[in-house]
């Protein structure tokens, strides 16, 4: 993204660039669903293509992050601090990073999950993506929050979204426990090295939802100030 473009919109508010960054993060994370579907089908070519898309989108999100940090003024005439905005941006960035990690691990290992957990893992991934979708929904309310001066009605609306985000993240916690328990029962039937990386993929997927929830947590701190 050109610096001139960002400079132009920073004259009024840095909120839209924050939302654009989250849009890119969300696009990156959403690609995990077809990526995992390809993995479960054993389609390495499709996995490689989707992983390339994930890496490209993560790189574009990184570029947006760098430009935003470079052009974010030291003093904002807004009801939020520069530090708060940078904290939220950092959390958003970590979501995309984890999506790239998951895709890289699974492609690098040519991972095909055991039948006993494959379907549940796909549901788990979809729910983790739901967490990112909900975080994006909350971030997309930032402009309304600013326009209303963090008015009570708008704050209440966003807090409701963040409560739903926390519920989604709790769902992923329960799914993670269930999948790990199933994998534990299958361990003796599987190569030990593969099992180790299955656990890592599961844990990183849970972490994806955790990171999305942390975006909401940083936003909630902003609302409380």
Short mmCIF file of C-alpha atoms in Angstrom, two decimals:
data_model
loop_
_atom_site.label_atom_id
_atom_site.label_comp_id
_atom_site.label_asym_id
_atom_site.label_seq_id
_atom_site.Cartn_x
_atom_site.Cartn_y
_atom_site.Cartn_z
CA UNK A 1 0.00 0.00 0.00
CA UNK A 2 1.37 3.40 -0.96
CA UNK A 3 2.34 5.76 1.81
CA UNK A 4 0.51 8.60 0.07
CA UNK A 5 -2.76 6.75 0.31
CA UNK A 6 -2.34 6.12 4.01
CA UNK A 7 -1.23 9.68 4.62
CA UNK A 8 -4.41 10.89 3.00
CA UNK A 9 -6.74 8.87 5.18
CA UNK A 10 -4.76 9.39 8.37
CA UNK A 11 -5.72 13.03 8.17
CA UNK A 12 -9.11 12.04 9.54
CA UNK A 13 -8.65 8.70 11.29
CA UNK A 14 -6.42 5.62 11.47
CA UNK A 15 -9.46 3.42 12.05
CA UNK A 16 -10.10 2.48 8.42
CA UNK A 17 -6.52 1.19 7.90
CA UNK A 18 -6.96 -0.90 11.08
CA UNK A 19 -10.11 -2.39 9.61
CA UNK A 20 -8.42 -3.00 6.27
CA UNK A 21 -5.65 -4.87 8.05
CA UNK A 22 -8.21 -7.02 9.86
CA UNK A 23 -9.98 -7.67 6.55
CA UNK A 24 -6.71 -9.00 5.14
CA UNK A 25 -6.07 -11.11 8.25
CA UNK A 26 -9.56 -12.56 7.96
CA UNK A 27 -9.06 -13.38 4.26
CA UNK A 28 -5.83 -15.17 5.19
CA UNK A 29 -7.42 -17.21 7.98
CA UNK A 30 -10.48 -18.13 5.92
CA UNK A 31 -8.20 -19.89 3.42
CA UNK A 32 -7.45 -22.48 6.09
CA UNK A 33 -10.83 -24.12 5.50
CA UNK A 34 -10.24 -25.15 1.87
CA UNK A 35 -6.61 -25.88 2.79
CA UNK A 36 -7.67 -28.41 5.43
CA UNK A 37 -10.34 -29.84 3.12
CA UNK A 38 -7.58 -30.45 0.57
CA UNK A 39 -5.40 -32.04 3.26
CA UNK A 40 -8.19 -34.42 4.26
CA UNK A 41 -8.66 -35.34 0.60
CA UNK A 42 -4.93 -36.01 0.23
CA UNK A 43 -4.65 -33.38 -2.52
CA UNK A 44 -1.11 -32.08 -2.12
CA UNK A 45 -1.32 -29.78 -5.14
CA UNK A 46 -4.42 -28.05 -3.79
CA UNK A 47 -2.76 -27.82 -0.38
CA UNK A 48 0.29 -26.16 -1.92
CA UNK A 49 -1.87 -23.70 -3.85
CA UNK A 50 -3.91 -22.77 -0.78
CA UNK A 51 -0.79 -22.47 1.35
CA UNK A 52 0.67 -20.09 -1.22
CA UNK A 53 -2.48 -17.97 -1.01
CA UNK A 54 -2.30 -17.96 2.79
CA UNK A 55 1.36 -16.88 2.67
CA UNK A 56 0.59 -14.14 0.13
CA UNK A 57 -2.28 -12.76 2.22
CA UNK A 58 -0.19 -12.91 5.39
CA UNK A 59 2.54 -10.98 3.58
CA UNK A 60 0.04 -8.37 2.42
CA UNK A 61 -1.22 -8.05 5.99
CA UNK A 62 2.39 -7.53 7.14
CA UNK A 63 2.82 -4.75 4.60
CA UNK A 64 -0.36 -3.05 5.81
CA UNK A 65 0.88 -3.39 9.39
CA UNK A 66 4.23 -1.79 8.58
CA UNK A 67 2.63 1.09 6.70
CA UNK A 68 0.12 1.67 9.48
CA UNK A 69 2.81 1.74 12.14
CA UNK A 70 4.95 4.07 10.04
CA UNK A 71 2.18 6.60 9.46
CA UNK A 72 0.30 6.41 12.74
CA UNK A 73 0.67 9.87 14.30
CA UNK A 74 2.07 10.22 17.80
CA UNK A 75 -0.91 12.27 18.86
CA UNK A 76 -4.46 11.33 17.89
CA UNK A 77 -7.42 13.59 18.53
CA UNK A 78 -9.54 10.55 19.24
CA UNK A 79 -11.05 8.81 22.29
CA UNK A 80 -8.36 6.10 22.11
CA UNK A 81 -4.61 6.06 22.54
CA UNK A 82 -1.95 5.32 19.97
CA UNK A 83 -0.70 2.51 22.20
CA UNK A 84 -4.16 0.92 22.31
CA UNK A 85 -4.36 0.94 18.52
CA UNK A 86 -0.89 -0.58 18.19
CA UNK A 87 -1.79 -3.31 20.70
CA UNK A 88 -4.89 -4.24 18.70
CA UNK A 89 -2.85 -4.20 15.47
CA UNK A 90 -0.27 -6.54 17.01
CA UNK A 91 -2.97 -8.99 18.07
CA UNK A 92 -4.51 -8.92 14.60
CA UNK A 93 -1.12 -9.61 13.03
CA UNK A 94 -0.54 -12.64 15.24
CA UNK A 95 -3.76 -14.23 14.00
CA UNK A 96 -2.52 -14.22 10.40
CA UNK A 97 0.89 -15.47 11.50
CA UNK A 98 -0.65 -18.50 13.18
CA UNK A 99 -2.75 -19.35 10.12
CA UNK A 100 0.45 -19.35 8.06
CA UNK A 101 2.16 -21.54 10.68
CA UNK A 102 -0.62 -24.14 10.53
CA UNK A 103 -0.59 -24.32 6.74
CA UNK A 104 3.20 -24.54 6.64
CA UNK A 105 3.28 -27.35 9.20
CA UNK A 106 0.60 -29.42 7.52
CA UNK A 107 2.00 -29.01 4.02
CA UNK A 108 5.58 -29.55 5.14
CA UNK A 109 4.61 -32.80 6.84
CA UNK A 110 2.21 -33.74 3.98
CA UNK A 111 -0.18 -34.26 6.84
CA UNK A 112 -3.16 -36.57 6.46
CA UNK A 113 -5.04 -36.76 9.72
CA UNK A 114 -6.26 -40.15 10.99
CA UNK A 115 -9.87 -40.97 10.14
CA UNK A 116 -10.79 -40.93 13.82
CA UNK A 117 -10.17 -37.18 14.14
CA UNK A 118 -10.29 -35.86 10.57
CA UNK A 119 -13.92 -34.73 10.48
CA UNK A 120 -13.78 -33.26 13.98
CA UNK A 121 -10.62 -31.38 13.10
CA UNK A 122 -12.29 -29.74 10.11
CA UNK A 123 -15.19 -28.62 12.33
CA UNK A 124 -12.59 -27.33 14.81
CA UNK A 125 -10.85 -25.30 12.11
CA UNK A 126 -14.13 -23.83 10.95
CA UNK A 127 -14.98 -22.76 14.49
CA UNK A 128 -11.54 -21.18 14.91
CA UNK A 129 -12.20 -19.24 11.70
CA UNK A 130 -15.55 -18.20 13.20
CA UNK A 131 -13.60 -16.60 16.04
CA UNK A 132 -11.62 -14.52 13.55
CA UNK A 133 -14.82 -13.58 11.74
CA UNK A 134 -16.37 -12.37 14.99
CA UNK A 135 -13.23 -10.40 15.89
CA UNK A 136 -13.39 -8.73 12.48
CA UNK A 137 -17.05 -7.90 13.05
CA UNK A 138 -16.15 -6.12 16.28
CA UNK A 139 -13.21 -4.25 14.70
CA UNK A 140 -15.54 -3.08 11.94
CA UNK A 141 -17.50 -1.20 14.60
CA UNK A 142 -14.50 0.95 15.52
CA UNK A 143 -15.53 3.76 13.18
CA UNK A 144 -19.00 3.85 14.73
CA UNK A 145 -17.44 3.91 18.19
CA UNK A 146 -15.33 6.91 17.23
CA UNK A 147 -18.17 8.75 15.51
CA UNK A 148 -20.39 8.36 18.59
CA UNK A 149 -17.60 9.29 21.00
CA UNK A 150 -17.75 5.80 22.48
CA UNK A 151 -21.44 6.29 23.22
CA UNK A 152 -23.16 3.91 25.59
CA UNK A 153 -25.37 2.27 22.94
CA UNK A 154 -22.50 1.57 20.55
CA UNK A 155 -20.24 0.36 23.35
CA UNK A 156 -22.98 -2.02 24.47
CA UNK A 157 -23.33 -3.37 20.94
CA UNK A 158 -19.60 -4.05 20.66
CA UNK A 159 -19.45 -5.61 24.12
CA UNK A 160 -22.17 -8.02 23.01
CA UNK A 161 -20.06 -8.96 19.99
CA UNK A 162 -17.06 -9.54 22.25
CA UNK A 163 -19.12 -11.74 24.56
CA UNK A 164 -20.06 -13.85 21.53
CA UNK A 165 -16.40 -14.01 20.53
CA UNK A 166 -15.54 -15.33 23.99
CA UNK A 167 -18.26 -17.97 23.62
CA UNK A 168 -16.84 -19.08 20.26
CA UNK A 169 -13.35 -19.33 21.74
CA UNK A 170 -14.78 -21.45 24.58
CA UNK A 171 -16.31 -23.75 21.97
CA UNK A 172 -12.88 -24.23 20.39
CA UNK A 173 -11.39 -25.04 23.80
CA UNK A 174 -13.93 -27.84 24.23
CA UNK A 175 -13.32 -29.12 20.70
CA UNK A 176 -9.58 -29.12 21.29
CA UNK A 177 -9.93 -31.19 24.45
CA UNK A 178 -12.18 -33.68 22.64
CA UNK A 179 -9.87 -34.08 19.64
CA UNK A 180 -6.79 -34.48 21.82
CA UNK A 181 -8.57 -37.16 23.86
CA UNK A 182 -9.53 -39.04 20.70
CA UNK A 183 -5.98 -38.81 19.38
CA UNK A 184 -4.67 -40.13 22.68
CA UNK A 185 -6.81 -43.25 22.20
CA UNK A 186 -5.36 -43.71 18.69
CA UNK A 187 -1.71 -43.10 19.57
CA UNK A 188 -0.66 -46.76 19.67
CA UNK A 189 -1.89 -47.27 16.10
CA UNK A 190 0.06 -44.35 14.63
CA UNK A 191 3.72 -43.45 13.98
CA UNK A 192 4.98 -41.57 17.06
CA UNK A 193 6.52 -38.73 15.06
CA UNK A 194 3.26 -38.19 13.20
CA UNK A 195 1.38 -38.13 16.49
CA UNK A 196 3.64 -35.38 17.80
CA UNK A 197 2.88 -33.18 14.81
CA UNK A 198 -0.84 -33.95 14.94
CA UNK A 199 -0.86 -32.59 18.48
CA UNK A 200 1.02 -29.52 17.32
CA UNK A 201 -1.50 -28.84 14.53
CA UNK A 202 -4.36 -29.23 17.01
CA UNK A 203 -2.73 -26.93 19.55
CA UNK A 204 -1.92 -24.28 16.95
CA UNK A 205 -5.51 -24.35 15.73
CA UNK A 206 -6.72 -23.76 19.27
CA UNK A 207 -4.17 -20.95 19.52
CA UNK A 208 -5.61 -19.40 16.35
CA UNK A 209 -8.95 -18.97 18.11
CA UNK A 210 -7.17 -17.75 21.26
CA UNK A 211 -5.38 -15.07 19.26
CA UNK A 212 -8.62 -13.94 17.65
CA UNK A 213 -10.15 -13.68 21.12
CA UNK A 214 -7.18 -11.59 22.24
CA UNK A 215 -8.01 -9.06 19.51
CA UNK A 216 -11.37 -8.73 21.24
CA UNK A 217 -9.73 -8.56 24.67
CA UNK A 218 -7.56 -5.62 23.59
CA UNK A 219 -10.60 -3.90 22.12
CA UNK A 220 -12.47 -4.48 25.37
CA UNK A 221 -9.67 -2.80 27.32
CA UNK A 222 -9.98 0.15 24.98
CA UNK A 223 -13.70 0.37 25.73
CA UNK A 224 -13.04 0.32 29.46
CA UNK A 225 -10.74 3.36 29.40
#
